[in-house]
Amino acid sequence: MTAAPPRHRLVQFGPVEFAARVDEALAVYVAAMGYPRSTARQRRSLWLDHGRRPGWRAVGWLDATGALVGVAYGYSGGAGQWWYDEVRRGLHDDPAASSWLSDYLELTELHVRPDAQGARLGEGLLRALLTDTGHSRVLLSTPEYGERQPGRAWRLYRRTGFVDVLRHHRFTGDARPFAVLGRSLPLDPPDTGASPGRPG
């Protein structure tokens, strides 16, 4: 007899609920990205600060025990924010490319714990986060994959229609090259099968 697959529940977080789970969310982030645990301590205050920004929203997946296995959040992007200014610098004020930097939600973080990956939980987070944002587009940055095959995050973003806005960009203080990807909102309906869920 085989065990039934674990059930997951998609939830929306307000700033208070997110702050209460921020350490758990950071543990998911560190595991998903393969970072040292010390990274969580360095990012904690930044994540809490993001929760106070205009347009902030967050969603997560909980397993059958109530543990967090996936998390995503974002907020309204705009001039004066570090990420906005860094991307504008990379675009060299090109008018066509810079049009992306108006009326957008910055998808800041999207992570699924490694042992829960491969079940389209990332797509569920993405779709829930990007529903009814009040913005006409979404932007995100993700590490370039170089000579390796594109990973799950890249495949998710391509599958859901994200296009290149800026490639091989180096953010101040980080030697790694990043891609900035974007797409108009709302997202198209899923190609096949049902979405893993909606927030409850």
PDB file of C-alpha atoms in Angstrom:
ATOM      1  CA  MET A   1       0.000   0.000   0.000  1.00  0.00           C
ATOM      2  CA  THR A   2       1.418   3.374  -0.989  1.00  0.00           C
ATOM      3  CA  ALA A   3       1.013   6.528   1.055  1.00  0.00           C
ATOM      4  CA  ALA A   4      -1.261   9.255  -0.250  1.00  0.00           C
ATOM      5  CA  PRO A   5       0.608  12.274  -1.606  1.00  0.00           C
ATOM      6  CA  PRO A   6       0.922  15.159   0.848  1.00  0.00           C
ATOM      7  CA  ARG A   7      -1.753  17.830   0.591  1.00  0.00           C
ATOM      8  CA  HIS A   8      -0.813  21.463   0.394  1.00  0.00           C
ATOM      9  CA  ARG A   9      -2.879  24.540   1.122  1.00  0.00           C
ATOM     10  CA  LEU A  10      -2.256  27.888  -0.549  1.00  0.00           C
ATOM     11  CA  VAL A  11      -2.666  30.886   1.767  1.00  0.00           C
ATOM     12  CA  GLN A  12      -2.359  34.662   1.582  1.00  0.00           C
ATOM     13  CA  PHE A  13      -0.270  36.428   4.210  1.00  0.00           C
ATOM     14  CA  GLY A  14      -0.819  39.897   5.581  1.00  0.00           C
ATOM     15  CA  PRO A  15       2.216  41.735   6.998  1.00  0.00           C
ATOM     16  CA  VAL A  16       1.539  40.534  10.559  1.00  0.00           C
ATOM     17  CA  GLU A  17       1.183  36.874   9.558  1.00  0.00           C
ATOM     18  CA  PHE A  18       4.240  37.107   7.330  1.00  0.00           C
ATOM     19  CA  ALA A  19       6.337  38.668  10.097  1.00  0.00           C
ATOM     20  CA  ALA A  20       5.319  35.818  12.405  1.00  0.00           C
ATOM     21  CA  ARG A  21       6.564  33.295   9.838  1.00  0.00           C
ATOM     22  CA  VAL A  22       9.537  35.213   8.460  1.00  0.00           C
ATOM     23  CA  ASP A  23      12.130  32.858   9.947  1.00  0.00           C
ATOM     24  CA  GLU A  24      10.320  29.883   8.465  1.00  0.00           C
ATOM     25  CA  ALA A  25      10.075  31.696   5.118  1.00  0.00           C
ATOM     26  CA  LEU A  26      13.791  32.482   5.210  1.00  0.00           C
ATOM     27  CA  ALA A  27      14.557  28.814   5.896  1.00  0.00           C
ATOM     28  CA  VAL A  28      12.643  27.923   2.707  1.00  0.00           C
ATOM     29  CA  TYR A  29      14.613  30.605   0.818  1.00  0.00           C
ATOM     30  CA  VAL A  30      17.995  29.384   2.085  1.00  0.00           C
ATOM     31  CA  ALA A  31      17.175  25.748   1.288  1.00  0.00           C
ATOM     32  CA  ALA A  32      15.805  26.547  -2.182  1.00  0.00           C
ATOM     33  CA  MET A  33      18.778  28.715  -3.139  1.00  0.00           C
ATOM     34  CA  GLY A  34      21.443  26.549  -1.515  1.00  0.00           C
ATOM     35  CA  TYR A  35      22.740  29.469   0.546  1.00  0.00           C
ATOM     36  CA  PRO A  36      24.483  29.225   3.923  1.00  0.00           C
ATOM     37  CA  ARG A  37      22.158  29.541   6.923  1.00  0.00           C
ATOM     38  CA  SER A  38      23.815  32.834   7.863  1.00  0.00           C
ATOM     39  CA  THR A  39      22.151  34.363   4.787  1.00  0.00           C
ATOM     40  CA  ALA A  40      18.794  34.203   6.591  1.00  0.00           C
ATOM     41  CA  ARG A  41      20.053  36.446   9.395  1.00  0.00           C
ATOM     42  CA  GLN A  42      21.383  38.931   6.857  1.00  0.00           C
ATOM     43  CA  ARG A  43      18.084  39.074   4.940  1.00  0.00           C
ATOM     44  CA  ARG A  44      15.628  39.099   7.845  1.00  0.00           C
ATOM     45  CA  SER A  45      15.386  42.856   8.403  1.00  0.00           C
ATOM     46  CA  LEU A  46      15.171  43.478   4.639  1.00  0.00           C
ATOM     47  CA  TRP A  47      12.241  41.074   4.244  1.00  0.00           C
ATOM     48  CA  LEU A  48      10.430  42.682   7.168  1.00  0.00           C
ATOM     49  CA  ASP A  49      11.066  46.131   5.698  1.00  0.00           C
ATOM     50  CA  HIS A  50       9.647  45.008   2.341  1.00  0.00           C
ATOM     51  CA  GLY A  51       6.414  44.086   4.142  1.00  0.00           C
ATOM     52  CA  ARG A  52       5.820  47.792   4.805  1.00  0.00           C
ATOM     53  CA  ARG A  53       6.094  48.875   1.164  1.00  0.00           C
ATOM     54  CA  PRO A  54       3.106  49.996  -0.931  1.00  0.00           C
ATOM     55  CA  GLY A  55       1.341  47.209  -2.767  1.00  0.00           C
ATOM     56  CA  TRP A  56       3.080  44.475  -0.758  1.00  0.00           C
ATOM     57  CA  ARG A  57       1.476  41.034  -1.014  1.00  0.00           C
ATOM     58  CA  ALA A  58       2.576  37.512  -0.080  1.00  0.00           C
ATOM     59  CA  VAL A  59       1.386  33.936  -0.537  1.00  0.00           C
ATOM     60  CA  GLY A  60       2.618  30.601   0.734  1.00  0.00           C
ATOM     61  CA  TRP A  61       2.081  26.873   0.594  1.00  0.00           C
ATOM     62  CA  LEU A  62       1.481  25.003   3.857  1.00  0.00           C
ATOM     63  CA  ASP A  63       1.831  21.244   4.117  1.00  0.00           C
ATOM     64  CA  ALA A  64      -0.524  18.939   6.016  1.00  0.00           C
ATOM     65  CA  THR A  65       1.234  19.794   9.298  1.00  0.00           C
ATOM     66  CA  GLY A  66       0.961  23.557   8.723  1.00  0.00           C
ATOM     67  CA  ALA A  67       4.666  23.926   7.901  1.00  0.00           C
ATOM     68  CA  LEU A  68       5.627  26.409   5.201  1.00  0.00           C
ATOM     69  CA  VAL A  69       7.003  24.719   2.073  1.00  0.00           C
ATOM     70  CA  GLY A  70       6.782  27.610  -0.404  1.00  0.00           C
ATOM     71  CA  VAL A  71       6.659  31.393  -0.254  1.00  0.00           C
ATOM     72  CA  ALA A  72       6.434  34.322  -2.646  1.00  0.00           C
ATOM     73  CA  TYR A  73       6.059  38.056  -2.185  1.00  0.00           C
ATOM     74  CA  GLY A  74       6.287  41.296  -4.083  1.00  0.00           C
ATOM     75  CA  TYR A  75       5.329  44.961  -3.951  1.00  0.00           C
ATOM     76  CA  SER A  76       4.793  48.008  -6.147  1.00  0.00           C
ATOM     77  CA  GLY A  77       8.062  49.010  -7.798  1.00  0.00           C
ATOM     78  CA  GLY A  78       9.082  52.584  -8.379  1.00  0.00           C
ATOM     79  CA  ALA A  79      11.728  55.286  -8.485  1.00  0.00           C
ATOM     80  CA  GLY A  80      13.870  55.627  -5.392  1.00  0.00           C
ATOM     81  CA  GLN A  81      13.880  51.900  -4.652  1.00  0.00           C
ATOM     82  CA  TRP A  82      17.267  50.180  -4.883  1.00  0.00           C
ATOM     83  CA  TRP A  83      16.132  47.511  -7.366  1.00  0.00           C
ATOM     84  CA  TYR A  84      14.425  50.056  -9.633  1.00  0.00           C
ATOM     85  CA  ASP A  85      17.514  52.271  -9.702  1.00  0.00           C
ATOM     86  CA  GLU A  86      19.802  49.300 -10.393  1.00  0.00           C
ATOM     87  CA  VAL A  87      17.688  48.085 -13.310  1.00  0.00           C
ATOM     88  CA  ARG A  88      17.368  51.600 -14.747  1.00  0.00           C
ATOM     89  CA  ARG A  89      21.166  51.876 -14.647  1.00  0.00           C
ATOM     90  CA  GLY A  90      21.417  48.592 -16.570  1.00  0.00           C
ATOM     91  CA  LEU A  91      18.917  49.747 -19.194  1.00  0.00           C
ATOM     92  CA  HIS A  92      20.964  52.919 -19.840  1.00  0.00           C
ATOM     93  CA  ASP A  93      17.771  55.007 -19.992  1.00  0.00           C
ATOM     94  CA  ASP A  94      16.761  53.320 -23.252  1.00  0.00           C
ATOM     95  CA  PRO A  95      13.190  54.659 -23.695  1.00  0.00           C
ATOM     96  CA  ALA A  96      11.756  51.423 -25.093  1.00  0.00           C
ATOM     97  CA  ALA A  97      13.272  49.211 -22.396  1.00  0.00           C
ATOM     98  CA  SER A  98      12.654  51.737 -19.628  1.00  0.00           C
ATOM     99  CA  SER A  99       8.912  51.661 -20.323  1.00  0.00           C
ATOM    100  CA  TRP A 100       8.945  48.406 -18.353  1.00  0.00           C
ATOM    101  CA  LEU A 101       9.709  50.439 -15.239  1.00  0.00           C
ATOM    102  CA  SER A 102       6.279  52.026 -15.024  1.00  0.00           C
ATOM    103  CA  ASP A 103       3.278  50.536 -13.261  1.00  0.00           C
ATOM    104  CA  TYR A 104       4.867  47.235 -12.261  1.00  0.00           C
ATOM    105  CA  LEU A 105       4.840  44.774  -9.399  1.00  0.00           C
ATOM    106  CA  GLU A 106       8.326  43.673  -8.390  1.00  0.00           C
ATOM    107  CA  LEU A 107       8.203  39.928  -7.826  1.00  0.00           C
ATOM    108  CA  THR A 108      10.845  39.993  -5.113  1.00  0.00           C
ATOM    109  CA  GLU A 109      10.980  36.393  -3.892  1.00  0.00           C
ATOM    110  CA  LEU A 110       9.517  33.052  -4.996  1.00  0.00           C
ATOM    111  CA  HIS A 111      10.862  29.846  -3.430  1.00  0.00           C
ATOM    112  CA  VAL A 112       9.781  26.249  -2.856  1.00  0.00           C
ATOM    113  CA  ARG A 113      11.569  23.946  -0.438  1.00  0.00           C
ATOM    114  CA  PRO A 114      13.672  21.435  -2.453  1.00  0.00           C
ATOM    115  CA  ASP A 115      11.820  18.380  -1.128  1.00  0.00           C
ATOM    116  CA  ALA A 116       8.510  19.890  -2.328  1.00  0.00           C
ATOM    117  CA  GLN A 117       9.661  20.948  -5.801  1.00  0.00           C
ATOM    118  CA  GLY A 118       8.401  19.370  -9.003  1.00  0.00           C
ATOM    119  CA  ALA A 119       4.683  19.485  -8.140  1.00  0.00           C
ATOM    120  CA  ARG A 120       3.951  22.887  -9.744  1.00  0.00           C
ATOM    121  CA  LEU A 121       3.816  24.586  -6.376  1.00  0.00           C
ATOM    122  CA  GLY A 122       5.981  27.387  -7.784  1.00  0.00           C
ATOM    123  CA  GLU A 123       3.444  28.034 -10.507  1.00  0.00           C
ATOM    124  CA  GLY A 124       0.676  28.077  -7.910  1.00  0.00           C
ATOM    125  CA  LEU A 125       2.574  30.733  -5.951  1.00  0.00           C
ATOM    126  CA  LEU A 126       3.216  32.759  -9.090  1.00  0.00           C
ATOM    127  CA  ARG A 127      -0.388  32.698 -10.241  1.00  0.00           C
ATOM    128  CA  ALA A 128      -1.785  33.515  -6.804  1.00  0.00           C
ATOM    129  CA  LEU A 129       0.649  36.375  -6.276  1.00  0.00           C
ATOM    130  CA  LEU A 130      -0.018  37.900  -9.700  1.00  0.00           C
ATOM    131  CA  THR A 131      -3.824  37.802  -9.547  1.00  0.00           C
ATOM    132  CA  ASP A 132      -5.496  41.228  -9.264  1.00  0.00           C
ATOM    133  CA  THR A 133      -2.299  43.141  -8.502  1.00  0.00           C
ATOM    134  CA  GLY A 134      -3.585  46.481  -9.775  1.00  0.00           C
ATOM    135  CA  HIS A 135      -0.489  46.698 -12.025  1.00  0.00           C
ATOM    136  CA  SER A 136      -0.161  46.261 -15.779  1.00  0.00           C
ATOM    137  CA  ARG A 137       3.109  44.324 -15.644  1.00  0.00           C
ATOM    138  CA  VAL A 138       5.452  42.333 -13.422  1.00  0.00           C
ATOM    139  CA  LEU A 139       9.249  42.338 -13.253  1.00  0.00           C
ATOM    140  CA  LEU A 140      11.722  40.064 -11.491  1.00  0.00           C
ATOM    141  CA  SER A 141      15.416  39.256 -11.448  1.00  0.00           C
ATOM    142  CA  THR A 142      16.885  35.764 -11.359  1.00  0.00           C
ATOM    143  CA  PRO A 143      20.476  34.466 -11.610  1.00  0.00           C
ATOM    144  CA  GLU A 144      21.697  33.599 -15.096  1.00  0.00           C
ATOM    145  CA  TYR A 145      22.217  29.872 -15.647  1.00  0.00           C
ATOM    146  CA  GLY A 146      25.357  30.167 -17.811  1.00  0.00           C
ATOM    147  CA  GLU A 147      26.513  26.878 -19.327  1.00  0.00           C
ATOM    148  CA  ARG A 148      24.057  24.799 -17.267  1.00  0.00           C
ATOM    149  CA  GLN A 149      20.579  23.786 -18.373  1.00  0.00           C
ATOM    150  CA  PRO A 150      17.897  26.279 -17.280  1.00  0.00           C
ATOM    151  CA  GLY A 151      16.577  25.316 -13.839  1.00  0.00           C
ATOM    152  CA  ARG A 152      13.017  25.063 -12.597  1.00  0.00           C
ATOM    153  CA  ALA A 153      12.655  28.803 -11.985  1.00  0.00           C
ATOM    154  CA  TRP A 154      13.674  29.657 -15.551  1.00  0.00           C
ATOM    155  CA  ARG A 155      11.374  27.010 -16.994  1.00  0.00           C
ATOM    156  CA  LEU A 156       8.485  28.365 -14.904  1.00  0.00           C
ATOM    157  CA  TYR A 157       9.032  31.947 -16.025  1.00  0.00           C
ATOM    158  CA  ARG A 158       9.349  30.993 -19.692  1.00  0.00           C
ATOM    159  CA  ARG A 159       6.292  28.730 -19.507  1.00  0.00           C
ATOM    160  CA  THR A 160       4.225  31.590 -18.089  1.00  0.00           C
ATOM    161  CA  GLY A 161       5.299  34.080 -20.757  1.00  0.00           C
ATOM    162  CA  PHE A 162       8.119  36.108 -19.202  1.00  0.00           C
ATOM    163  CA  VAL A 163      10.463  37.759 -21.707  1.00  0.00           C
ATOM    164  CA  ASP A 164      13.941  39.261 -21.446  1.00  0.00           C
ATOM    165  CA  VAL A 165      14.120  42.855 -20.276  1.00  0.00           C
ATOM    166  CA  LEU A 166      17.823  42.900 -19.360  1.00  0.00           C
ATOM    167  CA  ARG A 167      20.372  40.068 -19.468  1.00  0.00           C
ATOM    168  CA  HIS A 168      23.732  39.544 -17.747  1.00  0.00           C
ATOM    169  CA  HIS A 169      23.189  42.478 -15.432  1.00  0.00           C
ATOM    170  CA  ARG A 170      25.378  42.857 -12.348  1.00  0.00           C
ATOM    171  CA  PHE A 171      23.695  44.416  -9.357  1.00  0.00           C
ATOM    172  CA  THR A 172      25.881  46.533  -7.100  1.00  0.00           C
ATOM    173  CA  GLY A 173      27.520  44.335  -4.467  1.00  0.00           C
ATOM    174  CA  ASP A 174      26.892  41.017  -6.274  1.00  0.00           C
ATOM    175  CA  ALA A 175      29.387  39.550  -8.745  1.00  0.00           C
ATOM    176  CA  ARG A 176      26.855  37.141 -10.273  1.00  0.00           C
ATOM    177  CA  PRO A 177      25.123  37.986 -13.564  1.00  0.00           C
ATOM    178  CA  PHE A 178      21.336  38.295 -13.367  1.00  0.00           C
ATOM    179  CA  ALA A 179      18.527  38.406 -15.895  1.00  0.00           C
ATOM    180  CA  VAL A 180      15.631  40.812 -15.483  1.00  0.00           C
ATOM    181  CA  LEU A 181      12.458  39.273 -16.889  1.00  0.00           C
ATOM    182  CA  GLY A 182       9.000  40.755 -17.318  1.00  0.00           C
ATOM    183  CA  ARG A 183       5.567  40.260 -18.735  1.00  0.00           C
ATOM    184  CA  SER A 184       2.248  42.027 -18.954  1.00  0.00           C
ATOM    185  CA  LEU A 185      -0.558  41.191 -16.561  1.00  0.00           C
ATOM    186  CA  PRO A 186      -2.804  39.342 -16.111  1.00  0.00           C
ATOM    187  CA  LEU A 187      -1.169  35.970 -16.715  1.00  0.00           C
ATOM    188  CA  ASP A 188      -2.648  33.703 -19.349  1.00  0.00           C
ATOM    189  CA  PRO A 189      -4.615  30.704 -18.052  1.00  0.00           C
ATOM    190  CA  PRO A 190      -2.548  27.548 -17.414  1.00  0.00           C
ATOM    191  CA  ASP A 191      -1.758  25.563 -20.573  1.00  0.00           C
ATOM    192  CA  THR A 192      -2.555  22.120 -19.194  1.00  0.00           C
ATOM    193  CA  GLY A 193      -4.284  20.768 -16.143  1.00  0.00           C
ATOM    194  CA  ALA A 194      -5.654  22.684 -13.219  1.00  0.00           C
ATOM    195  CA  SER A 195      -3.759  25.241 -11.226  1.00  0.00           C
ATOM    196  CA  PRO A 196      -2.480  23.711  -7.971  1.00  0.00           C
ATOM    197  CA  GLY A 197      -4.815  25.897  -5.963  1.00  0.00           C
ATOM    198  CA  ARG A 198      -6.005  29.286  -4.917  1.00  0.00           C
ATOM    199  CA  PRO A 199      -5.341  31.075  -1.664  1.00  0.00           C
ATOM    200  CA  GLY A 200      -7.597  30.131   1.203  1.00  0.00           C
TER     201      GLY A 200
END
